[in-house]
Every structure is written in structure tokens, then in C-alpha cells.
Amino acid sequence: MKRLFDLAFVLLTAPIWLPILLLLALCVWAALGRPILFRQPRPGLGGRVFDLWKFRTMTHARDALGNLLPDVQRLTGFGRWLRSTSLDELPEVFNVLKGDMSLVGPRPLLVQYLDRYTPEQLRRHAVRPGITGWAQVRGRNALSWEEKFKLDVWYVDHQSLWLDLRILALTVGQVLRRTGINAAGEATMPEFKGKSEMGDRRSEMGGKAVRR
């Protein structure tokens, strides 16, 4: 049912999103050159890796040693606007058509994170990843990793067509408000270091409590 809904929704709305996608592709080409699309391996359903497609938002600027500059330095004004409106995610409709993704589900993260999840967090891969999700409409990148994963697993346990419709409706408001686009001081989110990182954070909090 969910897969049929995804296909029907994407195909029926194609007259709306396809012209926008083509116009944005021309804008990206004019502002950043080629390639127009950013492709990156991401784990999907069951941890199976696929190529995620997004509009490119960064330059290829490098330092004197040939290393790519930090994301914040490579993100252009146009790229920042694309991200703030979430229009950089539009090519992911083709991932939905291919069956790699769903309209709604936990966001697909980096492949190297797979070995860093706890067994509970790994349950986020029990469903197809989504263009938007429960964590995205509950705070997006303003949330901590731990909070996002809890919301992802909650969605896995409570998914339904009505919940998906609610998330899609809330996503429209989230995009219009342009909230939760990035964590403080980051282009998007800091790297997820795994459960040890969360344990260190709890230890620091505990230490501060003791010192008080």
C-alpha cells in the first residue's frame, strides 16, 4: 500500500515538480557548473546501499594540499538557498520511483554510520528511507542525533498511511518556515560518532552535575 501510494503521488504530481526540477537544474549548472547532481552512496532498506541523488550545493574548492575545504566554506549563497528551501532534495523523487526510497521514512544517512548504531538505532533501516520523515517535522537538524534516532524508530513502530499524510502536510509548513536546517555552527549536522559519543556526552553532563 505504501509503495503504491508513493508511485501514485509522484506520478500524479509530476506536472508540478518536473518543470521546477528542470529549471533548478539549469540554475545549478549556471551557478556551479557540472556536475549538476550530487550522488552519494547511502544505506536504505535493510542496510542495502544505493546512490542518493540531490542537487549540488557546494563548490569543489580545495586547500593548498589539494584537500576539500570544510562544507561551510564550500557552500555557496545559492546552495544555501537551495538547502533552506529543501529544493536540493527534489531529485530524490527518482530514488522513490526506483524503489530505493519512500516519500516518508527515516532520512538516509552515511554508509559509515551503519557500524556505529546501537541495535535499537539500527531498526531505522527496517523501512525504506524517506525524502521527509517524523524527525524532519519534529525539529530536523536542530535535534541531537539521539533524539532523531528515537523519532526514526518511533516511526518504524507506528507507520501508517495517515501518519505519512500528516508528515507530508507538516513538511510543507516546515519548508515554508525554513526551520531546523542546520545544527549550530554546521552546514547541516556534525558527524555521528556512535554510541561512545553519546556516552561521553552523558559523562560530561554527569561530571558537571557533580561539580555543581
Short mmCIF file of C-alpha atoms in Angstrom, two decimals:
data_model
loop_
_atom_site.label_atom_id
_atom_site.label_comp_id
_atom_site.label_asym_id
_atom_site.label_seq_id
_atom_site.Cartn_x
_atom_site.Cartn_y
_atom_site.Cartn_z
CA MET A 1 0.00 0.00 0.00
CA LYS A 2 2.80 2.41 0.93
CA ARG A 3 4.69 1.69 -2.28
CA LEU A 4 1.57 2.20 -4.40
CA PHE A 5 0.89 5.48 -2.62
CA ASP A 6 4.45 6.68 -3.29
CA LEU A 7 4.24 5.87 -7.00
CA ALA A 8 0.78 7.39 -7.42
CA PHE A 9 1.71 10.58 -5.58
CA VAL A 10 4.97 11.13 -7.51
CA LEU A 11 3.46 10.39 -10.92
CA LEU A 12 0.31 12.45 -10.37
CA THR A 13 2.30 15.46 -9.17
CA ALA A 14 4.89 15.21 -11.97
CA PRO A 15 3.38 18.18 -13.90
CA ILE A 16 4.20 20.30 -10.83
CA TRP A 17 7.66 19.10 -9.78
CA LEU A 18 9.15 18.24 -13.19
CA PRO A 19 9.26 21.83 -14.59
CA ILE A 20 10.68 23.05 -11.25
CA LEU A 21 13.32 20.33 -11.35
CA LEU A 22 14.38 21.25 -14.89
CA LEU A 23 14.54 24.96 -14.04
CA LEU A 24 16.64 24.28 -10.94
CA ALA A 25 18.97 22.04 -12.94
CA LEU A 26 19.67 24.98 -15.28
CA CYS A 27 20.24 27.28 -12.30
CA VAL A 28 22.68 24.85 -10.67
CA TRP A 29 24.54 24.48 -13.97
CA ALA A 30 24.78 28.28 -14.33
CA ALA A 31 25.84 28.87 -10.71
CA LEU A 32 28.09 25.87 -10.01
CA GLY A 33 28.76 24.19 -13.34
CA ARG A 34 28.89 20.44 -13.72
CA PRO A 35 28.06 18.01 -12.30
CA ILE A 36 24.56 19.25 -11.59
CA LEU A 37 23.63 16.35 -9.34
CA PHE A 38 25.38 15.24 -6.18
CA ARG A 39 25.49 11.45 -5.91
CA GLN A 40 26.45 9.62 -2.74
CA PRO A 41 26.07 6.02 -1.52
CA ARG A 42 23.54 5.77 1.30
CA PRO A 43 22.13 2.72 3.12
CA GLY A 44 18.45 2.01 2.56
CA LEU A 45 16.04 -0.76 3.46
CA GLY A 46 17.87 -3.49 5.35
CA GLY A 47 21.12 -1.53 5.02
CA ARG A 48 21.28 -2.09 1.23
CA VAL A 49 23.38 0.67 -0.32
CA PHE A 50 22.04 2.84 -3.16
CA ASP A 51 23.05 6.12 -4.83
CA LEU A 52 21.20 9.11 -3.39
CA TRP A 53 20.61 11.98 -5.84
CA LYS A 54 20.44 15.62 -4.81
CA PHE A 55 21.17 18.95 -6.47
CA ARG A 56 24.75 20.02 -5.92
CA THR A 57 25.07 22.93 -3.46
CA MET A 58 28.85 23.19 -2.92
CA THR A 59 31.91 24.10 -4.93
CA HIS A 60 34.94 21.82 -5.29
CA ALA A 61 37.26 24.35 -3.62
CA ARG A 62 40.41 22.81 -2.13
CA ASP A 63 43.27 23.95 0.09
CA ALA A 64 46.94 24.18 -0.92
CA LEU A 65 47.39 20.44 -0.26
CA GLY A 66 44.51 19.50 -2.53
CA ASN A 67 42.08 18.63 0.26
CA LEU A 68 38.46 19.72 0.00
CA LEU A 69 37.68 22.72 2.20
CA PRO A 70 35.13 22.29 5.03
CA ASP A 71 31.47 22.17 3.95
CA VAL A 72 30.72 25.62 5.41
CA GLN A 73 33.40 27.20 3.20
CA ARG A 74 32.30 25.41 0.03
CA LEU A 75 28.59 26.14 0.47
CA THR A 76 27.61 28.99 -1.86
CA GLY A 77 24.85 31.53 -1.34
CA PHE A 78 22.76 29.83 -4.00
CA GLY A 79 23.49 26.44 -2.44
CA ARG A 80 22.48 27.77 0.98
CA TRP A 81 19.18 28.94 -0.51
CA LEU A 82 18.58 25.55 -2.13
CA ARG A 83 19.10 23.87 1.23
CA SER A 84 16.96 26.37 3.15
CA THR A 85 14.04 25.68 0.80
CA SER A 86 14.82 21.90 0.68
CA LEU A 87 14.73 22.13 -3.12
CA ASP A 88 18.12 20.40 -3.25
CA GLU A 89 16.23 17.22 -2.26
CA LEU A 90 13.93 17.30 -5.31
CA PRO A 91 15.92 14.80 -7.46
CA GLU A 92 15.21 12.19 -4.79
CA VAL A 93 11.82 11.69 -6.44
CA PHE A 94 13.74 9.49 -8.90
CA ASN A 95 15.03 7.44 -5.96
CA VAL A 96 11.40 7.00 -4.96
CA LEU A 97 10.43 5.89 -8.47
CA LYS A 98 13.31 3.38 -8.48
CA GLY A 99 12.17 1.94 -5.16
CA ASP A 100 15.29 2.95 -3.21
CA MET A 101 13.33 5.44 -1.13
CA SER A 102 9.84 6.32 0.01
CA LEU A 103 8.23 9.74 0.30
CA VAL A 104 8.21 9.33 4.09
CA GLY A 105 10.68 7.47 6.26
CA PRO A 106 13.91 7.95 8.21
CA ARG A 107 16.40 10.05 6.27
CA PRO A 108 19.18 8.02 4.58
CA LEU A 109 22.48 8.82 6.31
CA LEU A 110 26.10 7.96 5.57
CA VAL A 111 27.22 4.38 4.97
CA GLN A 112 29.94 4.60 7.63
CA TYR A 113 27.29 5.20 10.29
CA LEU A 114 25.99 1.62 9.92
CA ASP A 115 28.67 0.22 12.25
CA ARG A 116 28.08 2.98 14.81
CA TYR A 117 24.39 2.37 15.56
CA THR A 118 23.11 0.58 18.60
CA PRO A 119 20.82 -2.38 17.82
CA GLU A 120 17.84 -0.16 18.61
CA GLN A 121 19.01 2.65 16.32
CA LEU A 122 19.69 0.15 13.54
CA ARG A 123 15.93 -0.56 13.42
CA ARG A 124 15.55 2.67 11.44
CA HIS A 125 16.58 0.55 8.43
CA ALA A 126 13.56 -1.74 8.80
CA VAL A 127 11.71 0.56 6.36
CA ARG A 128 12.70 2.44 3.20
CA PRO A 129 14.34 5.81 3.90
CA GLY A 130 12.30 8.87 3.04
CA ILE A 131 12.59 12.30 1.45
CA THR A 132 10.98 13.56 4.65
CA GLY A 133 10.25 11.88 7.94
CA TRP A 134 8.98 12.14 11.51
CA ALA A 135 12.31 13.51 12.76
CA GLN A 136 12.32 16.13 9.98
CA VAL A 137 8.98 17.61 11.04
CA ARG A 138 9.85 17.41 14.75
CA GLY A 139 12.98 19.53 14.59
CA ARG A 140 15.14 18.34 11.71
CA ASN A 141 18.82 19.21 12.21
CA ALA A 142 18.13 21.24 15.36
CA LEU A 143 17.72 17.87 17.13
CA SER A 144 20.56 15.81 18.55
CA TRP A 145 21.44 12.54 16.87
CA GLU A 146 19.98 10.59 19.76
CA GLU A 147 16.67 12.46 19.52
CA LYS A 148 16.49 11.95 15.75
CA PHE A 149 17.09 8.21 16.03
CA LYS A 150 14.40 7.84 18.70
CA LEU A 151 11.91 9.57 16.39
CA ASP A 152 13.02 7.39 13.45
CA VAL A 153 12.40 4.19 15.45
CA TRP A 154 9.08 5.56 16.69
CA TYR A 155 8.04 5.99 13.05
CA VAL A 156 9.05 2.41 12.24
CA ASP A 157 6.77 1.17 15.02
CA HIS A 158 3.81 3.45 14.19
CA GLN A 159 3.93 3.89 10.40
CA SER A 160 0.61 4.16 8.59
CA LEU A 161 -0.83 5.90 5.56
CA TRP A 162 -2.49 8.51 7.78
CA LEU A 163 0.78 9.22 9.58
CA ASP A 164 2.52 9.63 6.21
CA LEU A 165 -0.13 12.09 5.07
CA ARG A 166 0.28 14.03 8.31
CA ILE A 167 4.07 14.15 7.90
CA LEU A 168 3.76 15.33 4.28
CA ALA A 169 1.41 18.12 5.37
CA LEU A 170 3.73 19.14 8.23
CA THR A 171 6.70 19.10 5.84
CA VAL A 172 5.10 21.86 3.75
CA GLY A 173 4.94 24.09 6.82
CA GLN A 174 8.48 23.14 7.84
CA VAL A 175 9.83 24.09 4.41
CA LEU A 176 7.95 27.39 4.35
CA ARG A 177 9.26 28.32 7.81
CA ARG A 178 12.79 27.15 6.89
CA THR A 179 13.45 25.94 10.42
CA GLY A 180 15.95 23.34 11.66
CA ILE A 181 18.04 23.50 8.50
CA ASN A 182 21.37 23.08 10.26
CA ALA A 183 22.88 22.46 13.67
CA ALA A 184 24.65 25.40 15.33
CA GLY A 185 27.94 26.15 13.54
CA GLU A 186 27.44 23.42 10.93
CA ALA A 187 26.41 23.34 7.26
CA THR A 188 23.96 20.57 8.17
CA MET A 189 24.80 18.22 11.07
CA PRO A 190 28.07 17.26 12.79
CA GLU A 191 29.35 13.77 12.11
CA PHE A 192 27.66 11.00 14.09
CA LYS A 193 30.41 9.30 16.10
CA GLY A 194 28.31 6.49 17.54
CA LYS A 195 27.14 5.35 20.95
CA SER A 196 30.52 6.15 22.53
CA GLU A 197 29.93 9.81 21.64
CA MET A 198 26.60 9.73 23.43
CA GLY A 199 28.18 8.05 26.42
CA ASP A 200 30.88 10.72 26.57
CA ARG A 201 28.21 13.42 26.46
CA ARG A 202 26.33 11.81 29.35
CA SER A 203 29.60 11.53 31.33
CA GLU A 204 30.30 15.22 30.78
CA MET A 205 26.80 16.13 31.89
CA GLY A 206 27.17 13.92 34.94
CA GLY A 207 30.53 15.50 35.75
CA LYS A 208 29.08 18.97 35.54
CA ALA A 209 26.23 17.96 37.81
CA VAL A 210 28.71 16.65 40.40
CA ARG A 211 30.80 19.83 40.26
CA ARG A 212 27.69 21.88 40.96
#
